[in-house]
Amino acid sequence: MEKTFLMVKPDGVQRNLIGEIVARFEKKGFQLVGAKLMQISNELAENHYGEHKERPFFGELVDFITSGPVFAMVWEGENVISTARQMMGATNPKDAAPGTIRGDFGITVGKNVIHGSDSPSSAVREIGLFFKQEEVVEYSKLMNEWIN
Ligand code: RTP
Ligand code: MG
């Protein structure tokens, strides 16, 4: 089953949006298979955002993503990579549609609440950067057994 890497950025953690964001993906029907609150090192930040190394905002991006704890997650489900990106909304919250996470909670491009992998190859790369193999759990939901 397809997996993606999603992360509540330091602004989202500081603003108590972890629960709201997790709830959106749970209610959609995706399955959480890995999660942890963590402080990103400079080295991990530079590696994770390596594709933006030459961009003028790279320094700010690394400073911001290491400025406080993030909530790193692995989610699983059909088309979860592209659907999660749709649920996040456009990179710049000013262009993000209402109803999307960035459209509902963000204002500026630098503090846009959430990160999500943008392709199958970046999902594999980012899950590998943030999670050990044993931290990603394979399981099925046994809904009725827990409710009854
Ligand atoms: P992300 O990687 O964080 O999920 O965001 P994204 O794919 O939607 O956007 P991307 O192009 O990968 O940019 C990464 C992050 O860099 C910041 N950014 N700042 N000042 C600027 O013009 C600018 N452009 C991008 C954003 O925080 C963006 O999420
Ligand atoms: Mg990106």
mmCIF file of N, CA and C in Angstrom, residues 35-107:
data_model
loop_
_atom_site.group_PDB
_atom_site.id
_atom_site.type_symbol
_atom_site.label_atom_id
_atom_site.label_comp_id
_atom_site.label_asym_id
_atom_site.label_seq_id
_atom_site.Cartn_x
_atom_site.Cartn_y
_atom_site.Cartn_z
ATOM 1 N N ALA A 35 4.593 7.632 13.813
ATOM 2 C CA ALA A 35 4.494 9.025 14.273
ATOM 3 C C ALA A 35 5.443 9.286 15.424
ATOM 4 N N LYS A 36 6.024 10.481 15.446
ATOM 5 C CA LYS A 36 6.819 10.895 16.605
ATOM 6 C C LYS A 36 7.005 12.408 16.637
ATOM 7 N N LEU A 37 7.014 12.940 17.872
ATOM 8 C CA LEU A 37 7.370 14.340 18.102
ATOM 9 C C LEU A 37 8.884 14.380 18.209
ATOM 10 N N MET A 38 9.517 15.255 17.444
ATOM 11 C CA MET A 38 10.983 15.255 17.451
ATOM 12 C C MET A 38 11.556 16.631 17.128
ATOM 13 N N GLN A 39 12.785 16.818 17.542
ATOM 14 C CA GLN A 39 13.537 18.032 17.196
ATOM 15 C C GLN A 39 14.450 17.684 16.017
ATOM 16 N N ILE A 40 14.322 18.391 14.908
ATOM 17 C CA ILE A 40 15.141 18.121 13.724
ATOM 18 C C ILE A 40 16.521 18.775 13.896
ATOM 19 N N SER A 41 17.577 18.010 13.608
ATOM 20 C CA SER A 41 18.940 18.568 13.643
ATOM 21 C C SER A 41 19.171 19.382 12.370
ATOM 22 N N ASN A 42 20.197 20.236 12.402
ATOM 23 C CA ASN A 42 20.557 21.000 11.212
ATOM 24 C C ASN A 42 20.890 20.080 10.037
ATOM 25 N N GLU A 43 21.605 19.006 10.357
ATOM 26 C CA GLU A 43 22.022 18.057 9.320
ATOM 27 C C GLU A 43 20.813 17.405 8.641
ATOM 28 N N LEU A 44 19.833 16.982 9.447
ATOM 29 C CA LEU A 44 18.627 16.356 8.883
ATOM 30 C C LEU A 44 17.833 17.371 8.061
ATOM 31 N N ALA A 45 17.739 18.603 8.563
ATOM 32 C CA ALA A 45 16.992 19.646 7.845
ATOM 33 C C ALA A 45 17.619 19.920 6.479
ATOM 34 N N GLU A 46 18.941 20.026 6.453
ATOM 35 C CA GLU A 46 19.635 20.324 5.184
ATOM 36 C C GLU A 46 19.512 19.173 4.200
ATOM 37 N N ASN A 47 19.493 17.967 4.723
ATOM 38 C CA ASN A 47 19.312 16.786 3.889
ATOM 39 C C ASN A 47 17.867 16.718 3.355
ATOM 40 N N HIS A 48 16.911 16.858 4.268
ATOM 41 C CA HIS A 48 15.484 16.786 3.901
ATOM 42 C C HIS A 48 15.131 17.809 2.821
ATOM 43 N N TYR A 49 15.593 19.040 2.995
ATOM 44 C CA TYR A 49 15.280 20.106 2.033
ATOM 45 C C TYR A 49 16.413 20.314 1.020
ATOM 46 N N GLY A 50 17.230 19.287 0.798
ATOM 47 C CA GLY A 50 18.383 19.370 -0.097
ATOM 48 C C GLY A 50 18.083 19.914 -1.485
ATOM 49 N N GLU A 51 16.884 19.611 -2.005
ATOM 50 C CA GLU A 51 16.518 20.086 -3.352
ATOM 51 C C GLU A 51 16.445 21.616 -3.425
ATOM 52 N N HIS A 52 16.329 22.272 -2.258
ATOM 53 C CA HIS A 52 16.211 23.740 -2.243
ATOM 54 C C HIS A 52 17.510 24.441 -1.845
ATOM 55 N N LYS A 53 18.620 23.690 -1.847
ATOM 56 C CA LYS A 53 19.904 24.196 -1.337
ATOM 57 C C LYS A 53 20.328 25.521 -1.964
ATOM 58 N N GLU A 54 20.068 25.675 -3.262
ATOM 59 C CA GLU A 54 20.512 26.886 -3.970
ATOM 60 C C GLU A 54 19.502 28.031 -3.901
ATOM 61 N N ARG A 55 18.326 27.774 -3.311
ATOM 62 C CA ARG A 55 17.288 28.813 -3.288
ATOM 63 C C ARG A 55 17.619 29.864 -2.227
ATOM 64 N N PRO A 56 17.200 31.127 -2.467
ATOM 65 C CA PRO A 56 17.540 32.206 -1.522
ATOM 66 C C PRO A 56 16.951 32.001 -0.132
ATOM 67 N N PHE A 57 15.859 31.248 -0.038
ATOM 68 C CA PHE A 57 15.198 31.081 1.257
ATOM 69 C C PHE A 57 15.682 29.849 2.028
ATOM 70 N N PHE A 58 16.731 29.161 1.494
ATOM 71 C CA PHE A 58 17.163 27.898 2.115
ATOM 72 C C PHE A 58 17.563 28.062 3.594
ATOM 73 N N GLY A 59 18.342 29.110 3.880
ATOM 74 C CA GLY A 59 18.798 29.341 5.255
ATOM 75 C C GLY A 59 17.622 29.538 6.203
ATOM 76 N N GLU A 60 16.674 30.364 5.776
ATOM 77 C CA GLU A 60 15.479 30.618 6.591
ATOM 78 C C GLU A 60 14.675 29.344 6.803
ATOM 79 N N LEU A 61 14.593 28.545 5.731
ATOM 80 C CA LEU A 61 13.815 27.300 5.781
ATOM 81 C C LEU A 61 14.410 26.344 6.816
ATOM 82 N N VAL A 62 15.736 26.203 6.795
ATOM 83 C CA VAL A 62 16.422 25.316 7.746
ATOM 84 C C VAL A 62 16.284 25.873 9.168
ATOM 85 N N ASP A 63 16.457 27.191 9.326
ATOM 86 C CA ASP A 63 16.308 27.804 10.653
ATOM 87 C C ASP A 63 14.899 27.569 11.203
ATOM 88 N N PHE A 64 13.911 27.722 10.337
ATOM 89 C CA PHE A 64 12.525 27.579 10.791
ATOM 90 C C PHE A 64 12.206 26.137 11.175
ATOM 91 N N ILE A 65 12.590 25.195 10.334
ATOM 92 C CA ILE A 65 12.190 23.795 10.564
ATOM 93 C C ILE A 65 12.914 23.193 11.772
ATOM 94 N N THR A 66 14.042 23.842 12.164
ATOM 95 C CA THR A 66 14.769 23.383 13.360
ATOM 96 C C THR A 66 14.464 24.256 14.587
ATOM 97 N N SER A 67 13.493 25.180 14.463
ATOM 98 C CA SER A 67 13.268 26.168 15.531
ATOM 99 C C SER A 67 12.480 25.610 16.708
ATOM 100 N N GLY A 68 11.894 24.428 16.547
ATOM 101 C CA GLY A 68 11.107 23.820 17.620
ATOM 102 C C GLY A 68 10.677 22.440 17.183
ATOM 103 N N PRO A 69 10.011 21.698 18.037
ATOM 104 C CA PRO A 69 9.643 20.331 17.662
ATOM 105 C C PRO A 69 8.675 20.269 16.474
ATOM 106 N N VAL A 70 8.792 19.179 15.740
ATOM 107 C CA VAL A 70 7.859 18.871 14.643
ATOM 108 C C VAL A 70 7.184 17.547 14.981
ATOM 109 N N PHE A 71 6.049 17.295 14.340
ATOM 110 C CA PHE A 71 5.372 16.006 14.516
ATOM 111 C C PHE A 71 5.450 15.260 13.190
ATOM 112 N N ALA A 72 6.345 14.268 13.150
ATOM 113 C CA ALA A 72 6.617 13.516 11.917
ATOM 114 C C ALA A 72 5.710 12.295 11.847
ATOM 115 N N MET A 73 5.166 12.042 10.648
ATOM 116 C CA MET A 73 4.197 10.946 10.504
ATOM 117 C C MET A 73 4.399 10.193 9.196
ATOM 118 N N VAL A 74 4.030 8.921 9.231
ATOM 119 C CA VAL A 74 3.892 8.138 8.001
ATOM 120 C C VAL A 74 2.432 7.720 7.903
ATOM 121 N N TRP A 75 1.833 8.001 6.750
ATOM 122 C CA TRP A 75 0.429 7.647 6.501
ATOM 123 C C TRP A 75 0.367 6.711 5.310
ATOM 124 N N GLU A 76 -0.623 5.830 5.346
ATOM 125 C CA GLU A 76 -0.761 4.802 4.322
ATOM 126 C C GLU A 76 -2.168 4.855 3.724
ATOM 127 N N GLY A 77 -2.281 4.548 2.434
ATOM 128 C CA GLY A 77 -3.594 4.455 1.792
ATOM 129 C C GLY A 77 -3.481 4.640 0.290
ATOM 130 N N GLU A 78 -4.584 4.344 -0.399
ATOM 131 C CA GLU A 78 -4.599 4.457 -1.850
ATOM 132 C C GLU A 78 -4.410 5.921 -2.262
ATOM 133 N N ASN A 79 -3.456 6.180 -3.125
ATOM 134 C CA ASN A 79 -3.163 7.541 -3.615
ATOM 135 C C ASN A 79 -2.872 8.550 -2.505
ATOM 136 N N VAL A 80 -2.358 8.059 -1.370
ATOM 137 C CA VAL A 80 -2.200 8.955 -0.216
ATOM 138 C C VAL A 80 -1.221 10.100 -0.510
ATOM 139 N N ILE A 81 -0.236 9.889 -1.388
ATOM 140 C CA ILE A 81 0.750 10.951 -1.646
ATOM 141 C C ILE A 81 0.068 12.170 -2.269
ATOM 142 N N SER A 82 -0.671 11.947 -3.359
ATOM 143 C CA SER A 82 -1.271 13.102 -4.036
ATOM 144 C C SER A 82 -2.502 13.609 -3.299
ATOM 145 N N THR A 83 -3.275 12.723 -2.686
ATOM 146 C CA THR A 83 -4.455 13.195 -1.950
ATOM 147 C C THR A 83 -4.042 14.029 -0.741
ATOM 148 N N ALA A 84 -2.987 13.621 -0.042
ATOM 149 C CA ALA A 84 -2.519 14.413 1.105
ATOM 150 C C ALA A 84 -2.070 15.791 0.639
ATOM 151 N N ARG A 85 -1.388 15.862 -0.512
ATOM 152 C CA ARG A 85 -0.963 17.170 -1.037
ATOM 153 C C ARG A 85 -2.191 18.051 -1.331
ATOM 154 N N GLN A 86 -3.254 17.434 -1.857
ATOM 155 C CA GLN A 86 -4.481 18.209 -2.105
ATOM 156 C C GLN A 86 -5.087 18.694 -0.794
ATOM 157 N N MET A 87 -5.070 17.832 0.218
ATOM 158 C CA MET A 87 -5.646 18.209 1.513
ATOM 159 C C MET A 87 -4.814 19.289 2.203
ATOM 160 N N MET A 88 -3.499 19.341 1.904
ATOM 161 C CA MET A 88 -2.619 20.381 2.463
ATOM 162 C C MET A 88 -2.875 21.732 1.816
ATOM 163 N N GLY A 89 -3.141 21.753 0.516
ATOM 164 C CA GLY A 89 -3.332 23.001 -0.222
ATOM 165 C C GLY A 89 -2.029 23.542 -0.774
ATOM 166 N N ALA A 90 -2.130 24.642 -1.527
ATOM 167 C CA ALA A 90 -0.971 25.239 -2.195
ATOM 168 C C ALA A 90 0.105 25.631 -1.190
ATOM 169 N N THR A 91 1.372 25.625 -1.671
ATOM 170 C CA THR A 91 2.524 25.948 -0.813
ATOM 171 C C THR A 91 2.337 27.285 -0.099
ATOM 172 N N ASN A 92 1.918 28.296 -0.864
ATOM 173 C CA ASN A 92 1.680 29.616 -0.264
ATOM 174 C C ASN A 92 0.230 29.689 0.227
ATOM 175 N N PRO A 93 0.044 29.813 1.549
ATOM 176 C CA PRO A 93 -1.321 29.817 2.093
ATOM 177 C C PRO A 93 -2.231 30.868 1.463
ATOM 178 N N LYS A 94 -1.647 31.925 0.883
ATOM 179 C CA LYS A 94 -2.524 32.942 0.255
ATOM 180 C C LYS A 94 -3.205 32.381 -0.994
ATOM 181 N N ASP A 95 -2.617 31.323 -1.571
ATOM 182 C CA ASP A 95 -3.208 30.689 -2.751
ATOM 183 C C ASP A 95 -3.940 29.385 -2.410
ATOM 184 N N ALA A 96 -3.889 28.978 -1.154
ATOM 185 C CA ALA A 96 -4.468 27.684 -0.764
ATOM 186 C C ALA A 96 -5.978 27.837 -0.547
ATOM 187 N N ALA A 97 -6.741 26.923 -1.111
ATOM 188 C CA ALA A 97 -8.205 27.007 -1.037
ATOM 189 C C ALA A 97 -8.689 26.794 0.396
ATOM 190 N N PRO A 98 -9.762 27.495 0.763
ATOM 191 C CA PRO A 98 -10.410 27.205 2.039
ATOM 192 C C PRO A 98 -10.793 25.725 2.071
ATOM 193 N N GLY A 99 -10.684 25.133 3.238
ATOM 194 C CA GLY A 99 -10.965 23.693 3.339
ATOM 195 C C GLY A 99 -9.694 22.867 3.315
ATOM 196 N N THR A 100 -8.610 23.460 2.794
ATOM 197 C CA THR A 100 -7.305 22.788 2.878
ATOM 198 C C THR A 100 -6.617 23.217 4.184
ATOM 199 N N ILE A 101 -5.621 22.437 4.598
ATOM 200 C CA ILE A 101 -4.957 22.747 5.872
ATOM 201 C C ILE A 101 -4.273 24.106 5.814
ATOM 202 N N ARG A 102 -3.505 24.358 4.741
ATOM 203 C CA ARG A 102 -2.831 25.663 4.630
ATOM 204 C C ARG A 102 -3.833 26.780 4.385
ATOM 205 N N GLY A 103 -4.916 26.500 3.657
ATOM 206 C CA GLY A 103 -5.965 27.498 3.409
ATOM 207 C C GLY A 103 -6.694 27.870 4.687
ATOM 208 N N ASP A 104 -6.859 26.915 5.571
ATOM 209 C CA ASP A 104 -7.615 27.171 6.802
ATOM 210 C C ASP A 104 -6.743 27.739 7.932
ATOM 211 N N PHE A 105 -5.446 27.374 7.959
ATOM 212 C CA PHE A 105 -4.641 27.718 9.144
ATOM 213 C C PHE A 105 -3.407 28.566 8.867
ATOM 214 N N GLY A 106 -3.008 28.738 7.598
ATOM 215 C CA GLY A 106 -1.758 29.439 7.302
ATOM 216 C C GLY A 106 -1.990 30.828 6.743
ATOM 217 N N ILE A 107 -0.962 31.676 6.877
ATOM 218 C CA ILE A 107 -1.017 33.016 6.287
ATOM 219 C C ILE A 107 0.184 33.267 5.395
#
